[in-house]
Amino acid sequence: MEEQREALRKIIKTLAVKNEEIQSFIYSLKQMLLNVEANSAKVQEDLEAEFQSLFSLLEELKEGMLMKIKQDRASRTYELQNQLAACTRALESSEELLETANQTLQAMDSEDFPQAAKQIKDGVTMAPAFRLSLKAKVSDNMSHLMVDFAQERQMLQALKFLPVPSAPVIDLAESLVADNCVTLVWRMPDEDSKIDHYVLEYRRTNFEGPPRLKEDQPWMVIEGIRQTEYTLTGLKFDMKYMNFRVKACNKAVAGEFSEPVTLETPAFMFRLDASTSHQNLRVDDLSVEWDAMGGKVQDIKAREKDGKGRTASPINSPARGTPSPKRMPSGRGGRDRFTAESYTVLGLLSFYNARTKQVLHTFKTRFTQPLLPAFTVWCGSFQVTTGLQVPSAVRCLQKRGSATSSSNTSLT
């Protein structure tokens, strides 16, 4: 009967969790419906604004081109009218001179004929009609102001919505977690020359696998990434995992986020186990202080009184740092060596009586990779702080150096 009750409790718990997930999904769907309405109205307004901007631009170009036609027409009209007036005046003068010449010819027997003939000859020589160019100064052809809109019309007919970029694909094989940094690498499933930049979002989490609907940690945003990789530096791996997602953007629109990935962010904390230490060591997780009055005993009694019990073990404590690791021999000529495939690092932290040289206590913990020491001594207290992983700069130097020992080169 009790087993059946326990089984039923598990079923109820599973159903409750599933119901909560469904409710969250329903809320998400309702929110998406509201977003569809709001986003549709927004893109419609944007489209109308773009077309209005295009209309305004066309109207502006039209006014400018019409003004050019009007100016050219006015200039040609002015030249032609001036030339017409000059020709009209020349013609009138020529007709008067012609009439005078005919009258003089009819009175050929007159004594004044020679003088009159000479005056007509001089008048013809100076007549405007003989100095006038009979070629129009400007052309009446206005074809140079014609516009071929064939290409523009074709472009406008091909006008369509800018394609939404595809969702990038995060390449886990190329991504790297090291040196308190995360380098994320992604690629586009299809080549897209219109991509302007990428947006990366990440958040810390203690859950392995896909991101959960409800997370306490908010997404952190990094915008304006021009390459298909990005390195987050200066991180504190105070949680076990990180969620990542990335989206591509062109000049007008952003695509969907990539499938989120979760990367394990290993870091290491050398926790000081107060339950096994010397009674005169006052231990507080990361710091230890000598107390001749028996600090450990007082701490244990205080914790028992508060109902806290023992301190967290190194395995279950959050990961941040480590003291200086000591290498374990690998059996190759008696030299200490880390192998690239598998190795174990033993971190030792020993406390001695400065006068008697007697070992008071040694704290131990094991790590899966080499680390750098990080200690703080202040006001009589010794504190273990963040222990950094061996930085890639060191590894690069080891790769370049030809005289490095096998113990160092194996770190690469």
XYZ file of C-alpha atoms in Angstrom:
412
model
C 0.000 0.000 0.000
C 2.797 2.431 0.899
C 4.587 1.699 -2.384
C 1.397 2.455 -4.286
C 1.002 5.702 -2.377
C 4.603 6.668 -3.180
C 4.063 5.790 -6.844
C 0.897 7.890 -6.880
C 2.752 10.799 -5.271
C 5.377 10.622 -8.020
C 2.642 10.587 -10.656
C 0.981 13.602 -9.034
C 4.295 15.432 -8.894
C 5.010 14.619 -12.540
C 1.541 15.774 -13.592
C 1.909 18.974 -11.566
C 5.208 19.750 -13.236
C 3.754 18.987 -16.669
C 0.684 21.142 -15.946
C 2.957 23.999 -14.920
C 4.922 23.625 -18.150
C 1.705 23.589 -20.212
C 0.410 26.666 -18.403
C 3.658 28.442 -19.096
C 3.430 27.436 -22.738
C -0.182 28.652 -22.948
C 0.902 31.968 -21.503
C 3.707 32.091 -24.049
C 1.257 31.366 -26.911
C -1.132 34.087 -25.748
C 1.734 36.513 -25.516
C 2.814 35.526 -29.018
C -0.705 36.226 -30.321
C -0.569 39.692 -28.823
C 2.908 40.158 -30.278
C 1.667 39.120 -33.731
C -0.969 41.856 -33.649
C 1.415 44.492 -32.345
C 4.256 43.498 -34.662
C 1.940 43.346 -37.696
C 0.731 46.866 -37.013
C 4.308 47.995 -36.557
C 5.598 46.532 -39.832
C 2.538 47.909 -41.659
C 3.289 51.376 -40.341
C 6.930 50.956 -41.308
C 5.973 49.841 -44.830
C 3.622 52.778 -45.317
C 6.319 55.110 -44.039
C 8.843 53.635 -46.475
C 6.467 54.014 -49.402
C 5.608 57.538 -48.343
C 9.308 58.271 -48.188
C 9.680 56.793 -51.668
C 6.744 58.868 -52.941
C 8.267 61.990 -51.411
C 11.593 61.222 -53.033
C 9.933 60.689 -56.418
C 7.978 63.919 -56.037
C 11.177 65.757 -55.171
C 12.963 64.285 -58.185
C 9.964 65.098 -60.378
C 9.920 68.720 -59.265
C 13.634 69.048 -59.900
C 13.404 67.551 -63.385
C 10.350 69.656 -64.267
C 12.242 72.740 -63.140
C 15.118 71.749 -65.421
C 12.711 71.457 -68.364
C 11.178 74.843 -67.571
C 14.574 76.506 -67.298
C 15.757 74.989 -70.582
C 12.519 76.005 -72.302
C 12.815 79.576 -71.012
C 16.440 79.832 -72.111
C 15.708 78.543 -75.626
C 12.610 80.712 -75.936
C 14.632 83.780 -74.983
C 17.345 83.042 -77.570
C 14.889 82.277 -80.329
C 12.740 85.332 -79.592
C 15.800 87.605 -79.672
C 16.912 86.052 -82.948
C 13.383 86.411 -84.346
C 13.232 90.084 -83.376
C 16.627 90.750 -84.983
C 15.552 88.981 -88.174
C 12.291 90.918 -88.264
C 14.104 94.229 -87.936
C 16.601 93.211 -90.607
C 13.819 92.181 -92.931
C 11.997 95.490 -92.507
C 15.206 97.431 -93.216
C 15.922 95.278 -96.246
C 12.421 95.786 -97.660
C 12.734 99.575 -97.300
C 16.119 99.478 -99.032
C 14.668 97.290 -101.793
C 11.784 99.688 -102.384
C 14.181 102.659 -102.553
C 16.395 100.797 -105.042
C 13.405 100.031 -107.311
C 12.276 103.659 -107.269
C 15.821 104.854 -108.094
C 16.057 102.400 -110.953
C 12.816 103.694 -112.475
C 14.192 107.268 -112.384
C 17.370 106.231 -114.176
C 17.412 109.367 -116.475
C 17.490 111.740 -113.535
C 20.586 113.786 -112.876
C 20.580 112.536 -109.272
C 20.743 108.886 -110.293
C 24.496 108.375 -109.762
C 24.330 109.848 -106.311
C 21.217 107.834 -105.409
C 22.738 104.622 -106.753
C 25.869 105.156 -104.650
C 23.746 105.700 -101.515
C 21.788 102.481 -102.184
C 25.026 100.549 -102.661
C 26.417 101.891 -99.398
C 23.121 101.089 -97.665
C 23.177 97.501 -98.939
C 26.734 97.092 -97.692
C 25.682 98.211 -94.207
C 22.286 96.487 -94.232
C 21.589 94.256 -91.143
C 20.267 91.534 -93.420
C 23.777 90.868 -94.725
C 25.273 90.689 -91.216
C 22.563 88.418 -89.870
C 23.172 84.673 -89.288
C 20.356 82.653 -90.727
C 21.057 79.674 -88.444
C 19.054 79.199 -85.255
C 21.171 79.704 -82.155
C 19.428 76.862 -80.285
C 17.665 73.679 -81.244
C 14.038 72.987 -80.768
C 14.836 69.354 -79.944
C 14.180 68.598 -76.245
C 15.036 64.891 -76.343
C 18.082 65.427 -74.137
C 15.664 65.905 -71.260
C 13.908 62.598 -71.793
C 14.299 59.955 -69.017
C 14.386 56.207 -69.450
C 12.601 54.705 -66.462
C 12.864 51.117 -67.674
C 15.495 50.090 -65.121
C 13.825 51.921 -62.266
C 10.452 50.479 -63.246
C 11.965 47.006 -63.247
C 13.477 47.605 -59.823
C 10.186 48.854 -58.442
C 8.355 45.888 -59.890
C 10.867 43.616 -58.191
C 10.367 45.386 -54.871
C 9.503 42.891 -52.139
C 9.990 42.255 -48.467
C 13.608 41.941 -47.405
C 14.238 38.246 -46.732
C 14.511 37.394 -43.058
C 17.936 35.945 -42.223
C 18.023 32.277 -41.372
C 18.739 31.185 -37.843
C 22.466 30.603 -37.298
C 23.797 27.221 -36.228
C 26.108 27.202 -33.205
C 29.145 25.007 -33.781
C 29.816 23.288 -30.484
C 32.887 21.514 -31.863
C 34.600 24.871 -32.512
C 33.364 26.593 -29.354
C 35.660 26.700 -26.344
C 35.371 27.232 -22.598
C 38.728 28.103 -21.016
C 40.598 30.767 -19.064
C 37.417 32.191 -17.522
C 36.316 32.896 -21.107
C 33.823 31.401 -23.512
C 34.424 31.532 -27.264
C 31.242 30.810 -29.182
C 31.416 29.967 -32.901
C 28.475 29.766 -35.279
C 27.736 29.580 -39.002
C 24.871 30.365 -41.341
C 23.069 27.401 -42.912
C 22.888 29.316 -46.216
C 25.118 32.075 -47.536
C 23.527 35.473 -46.999
C 25.355 38.552 -48.258
C 22.819 40.947 -46.738
C 23.643 40.129 -43.101
C 24.854 43.251 -41.321
C 25.588 41.978 -37.802
C 24.741 39.370 -35.183
C 23.184 39.560 -31.728
C 24.365 37.167 -29.012
C 22.442 36.450 -25.829
C 23.648 34.397 -22.868
C 22.711 33.662 -19.296
C 24.014 31.589 -16.425
C 22.154 28.516 -15.295
C 22.591 25.435 -13.166
C 20.517 23.271 -15.495
C 22.000 21.037 -18.152
C 20.262 20.747 -21.518
C 17.888 23.165 -23.300
C 16.983 26.444 -21.556
C 13.944 26.267 -19.348
C 10.863 28.397 -19.729
C 11.269 29.832 -16.267
C 14.764 31.025 -15.384
C 15.816 33.401 -12.646
C 18.795 34.598 -14.650
C 17.939 37.168 -17.390
C 19.401 37.016 -20.878
C 22.418 39.277 -21.323
C 22.628 40.891 -24.790
C 25.667 41.666 -26.944
C 24.858 43.514 -30.174
C 26.759 44.616 -33.263
C 28.914 41.482 -33.686
C 30.388 41.509 -37.209
C 32.079 38.102 -37.207
C 30.677 34.585 -36.780
C 32.355 34.130 -33.415
C 32.613 36.015 -30.162
C 34.641 35.624 -26.974
C 33.204 36.527 -23.579
C 36.063 37.449 -21.282
C 36.472 38.113 -17.585
C 33.727 35.723 -16.539
C 33.138 34.314 -13.075
C 31.843 30.796 -13.426
C 29.670 30.986 -10.352
C 27.094 28.691 -11.973
C 27.698 25.367 -13.633
C 26.360 26.061 -17.130
C 25.628 28.859 -19.585
C 22.853 29.135 -22.184
C 23.713 30.730 -25.516
C 21.718 31.771 -28.559
C 22.482 34.013 -31.522
C 20.520 35.657 -34.340
C 21.471 37.339 -37.603
C 20.303 40.823 -38.612
C 20.298 42.727 -41.892
C 19.632 46.438 -42.372
C 15.921 46.084 -41.746
C 15.038 42.917 -39.863
C 16.412 40.345 -37.444
C 16.046 36.620 -37.955
C 15.066 33.963 -35.470
C 17.421 32.899 -32.714
C 19.494 29.804 -33.205
C 18.654 26.688 -31.288
C 19.882 27.512 -27.769
C 22.850 25.541 -26.541
C 24.080 24.940 -23.043
C 27.806 24.874 -22.409
C 29.343 23.522 -19.267
C 31.535 26.161 -17.693
C 34.025 24.251 -15.554
C 35.776 26.153 -12.851
C 37.236 24.880 -9.630
C 36.924 25.840 -6.010
C 39.254 24.702 -3.282
C 36.808 24.561 -0.398
C 38.264 24.231 3.078
C 36.577 21.421 4.978
C 36.285 22.651 8.568
C 35.024 19.296 9.850
C 38.407 17.624 9.362
C 40.797 20.480 10.094
C 42.916 21.182 13.152
C 40.921 22.453 16.124
C 42.900 25.704 16.253
C 42.097 26.586 12.639
C 39.090 28.814 12.242
C 37.755 27.822 8.798
C 35.140 29.648 6.754
C 34.789 27.970 3.339
C 37.509 29.928 1.539
C 39.501 31.422 4.390
C 41.333 30.024 7.374
C 42.708 31.776 10.465
C 44.765 30.541 13.404
C 42.945 30.725 16.705
C 44.846 29.492 19.739
C 41.571 29.386 21.706
C 40.161 26.650 19.496
C 38.351 28.410 16.720
C 37.219 25.190 15.043
C 35.448 23.914 18.178
C 33.634 27.211 18.591
C 32.601 27.229 14.938
C 31.234 23.687 15.089
C 29.238 24.429 18.232
C 27.871 27.585 16.670
C 26.808 25.725 13.529
C 25.242 22.918 15.504
C 23.319 25.488 17.488
C 22.066 27.119 14.293
C 21.197 23.733 12.826
C 23.494 24.186 9.865
C 25.559 21.060 10.389
C 28.703 20.453 8.372
C 30.012 22.721 5.683
C 29.567 21.904 2.043
C 31.985 19.417 0.569
C 34.341 20.442 -2.226
C 32.425 18.344 -4.746
C 29.057 20.017 -4.205
C 30.311 23.540 -3.643
C 30.078 26.166 -6.396
C 33.128 26.366 -8.651
C 35.387 29.428 -8.615
C 39.058 28.820 -7.908
C 41.893 26.688 -6.637
C 45.262 26.909 -4.936
C 48.450 25.852 -6.589
C 48.107 22.280 -7.887
C 50.824 19.683 -7.506
C 51.527 17.391 -10.419
C 51.241 13.639 -10.105
C 53.995 11.496 -11.647
C 53.045 9.678 -14.831
C 55.800 7.080 -14.848
C 57.853 8.559 -17.721
C 61.427 8.788 -16.516
C 60.315 10.060 -13.159
C 59.235 13.415 -14.674
C 55.975 15.079 -13.747
C 53.706 15.287 -16.758
C 50.105 16.127 -17.727
C 48.678 14.125 -20.593
C 46.317 15.740 -23.102
C 43.740 12.962 -22.858
C 43.388 12.367 -19.144
C 45.105 13.606 -16.019
C 44.443 14.288 -12.363
C 45.735 17.250 -10.409
C 46.033 17.075 -6.653
C 45.831 20.372 -4.819
C 47.410 20.453 -1.379
C 47.181 23.223 1.191
C 49.174 22.536 4.367
C 49.415 24.580 7.561
C 52.441 24.373 9.874
C 53.320 25.614 13.295
C 55.853 28.314 12.475
C 57.919 27.566 15.571
C 57.903 23.782 15.759
C 57.542 23.159 12.003
C 54.840 20.639 12.859
C 52.113 20.023 10.273
C 48.792 21.157 11.698
C 46.584 20.055 8.835
C 46.599 19.490 5.092
C 43.561 20.243 2.973
C 43.312 18.190 -0.204
C 41.182 18.281 -3.325
C 41.501 16.831 -6.817
C 40.994 18.622 -10.136
C 40.690 17.430 -13.715
C 43.056 19.982 -15.216
C 46.060 22.113 -14.222
C 45.338 25.395 -12.464
C 47.144 28.518 -11.320
C 47.430 29.440 -7.625
C 45.419 32.279 -6.155
C 45.837 33.078 -2.463
C 45.357 36.123 -0.267
C 47.029 36.759 3.064
C 45.614 39.651 5.050
C 45.567 40.590 8.730
C 46.607 37.151 9.941
C 44.064 35.368 7.740
C 44.830 33.151 4.743
C 42.183 33.126 2.004
C 41.881 30.904 -1.035
C 40.444 32.946 -3.911
C 39.651 32.261 -7.557
C 42.057 29.766 -9.097
C 42.370 30.428 -12.812
C 42.727 27.748 -15.437
C 46.064 27.704 -17.235
C 45.595 30.553 -19.722
C 45.717 30.022 -23.464
C 48.491 32.639 -23.658
C 50.732 30.227 -21.777
C 49.728 27.408 -24.078
C 50.504 29.538 -27.141
C 53.952 30.371 -25.767
C 54.567 26.708 -25.116
C 53.594 25.870 -28.679
C 55.963 28.480 -30.074
C 58.912 27.656 -27.821
C 61.121 24.907 -29.150
C 63.102 24.398 -25.925
C 60.164 23.719 -23.614
C 60.181 20.619 -21.497
C 57.827 17.720 -22.006
C 56.173 18.613 -18.732
C 55.216 22.034 -20.096
C 54.408 21.083 -23.667
C 52.037 18.429 -22.443
C 49.833 21.202 -21.093
C 48.886 22.014 -24.670
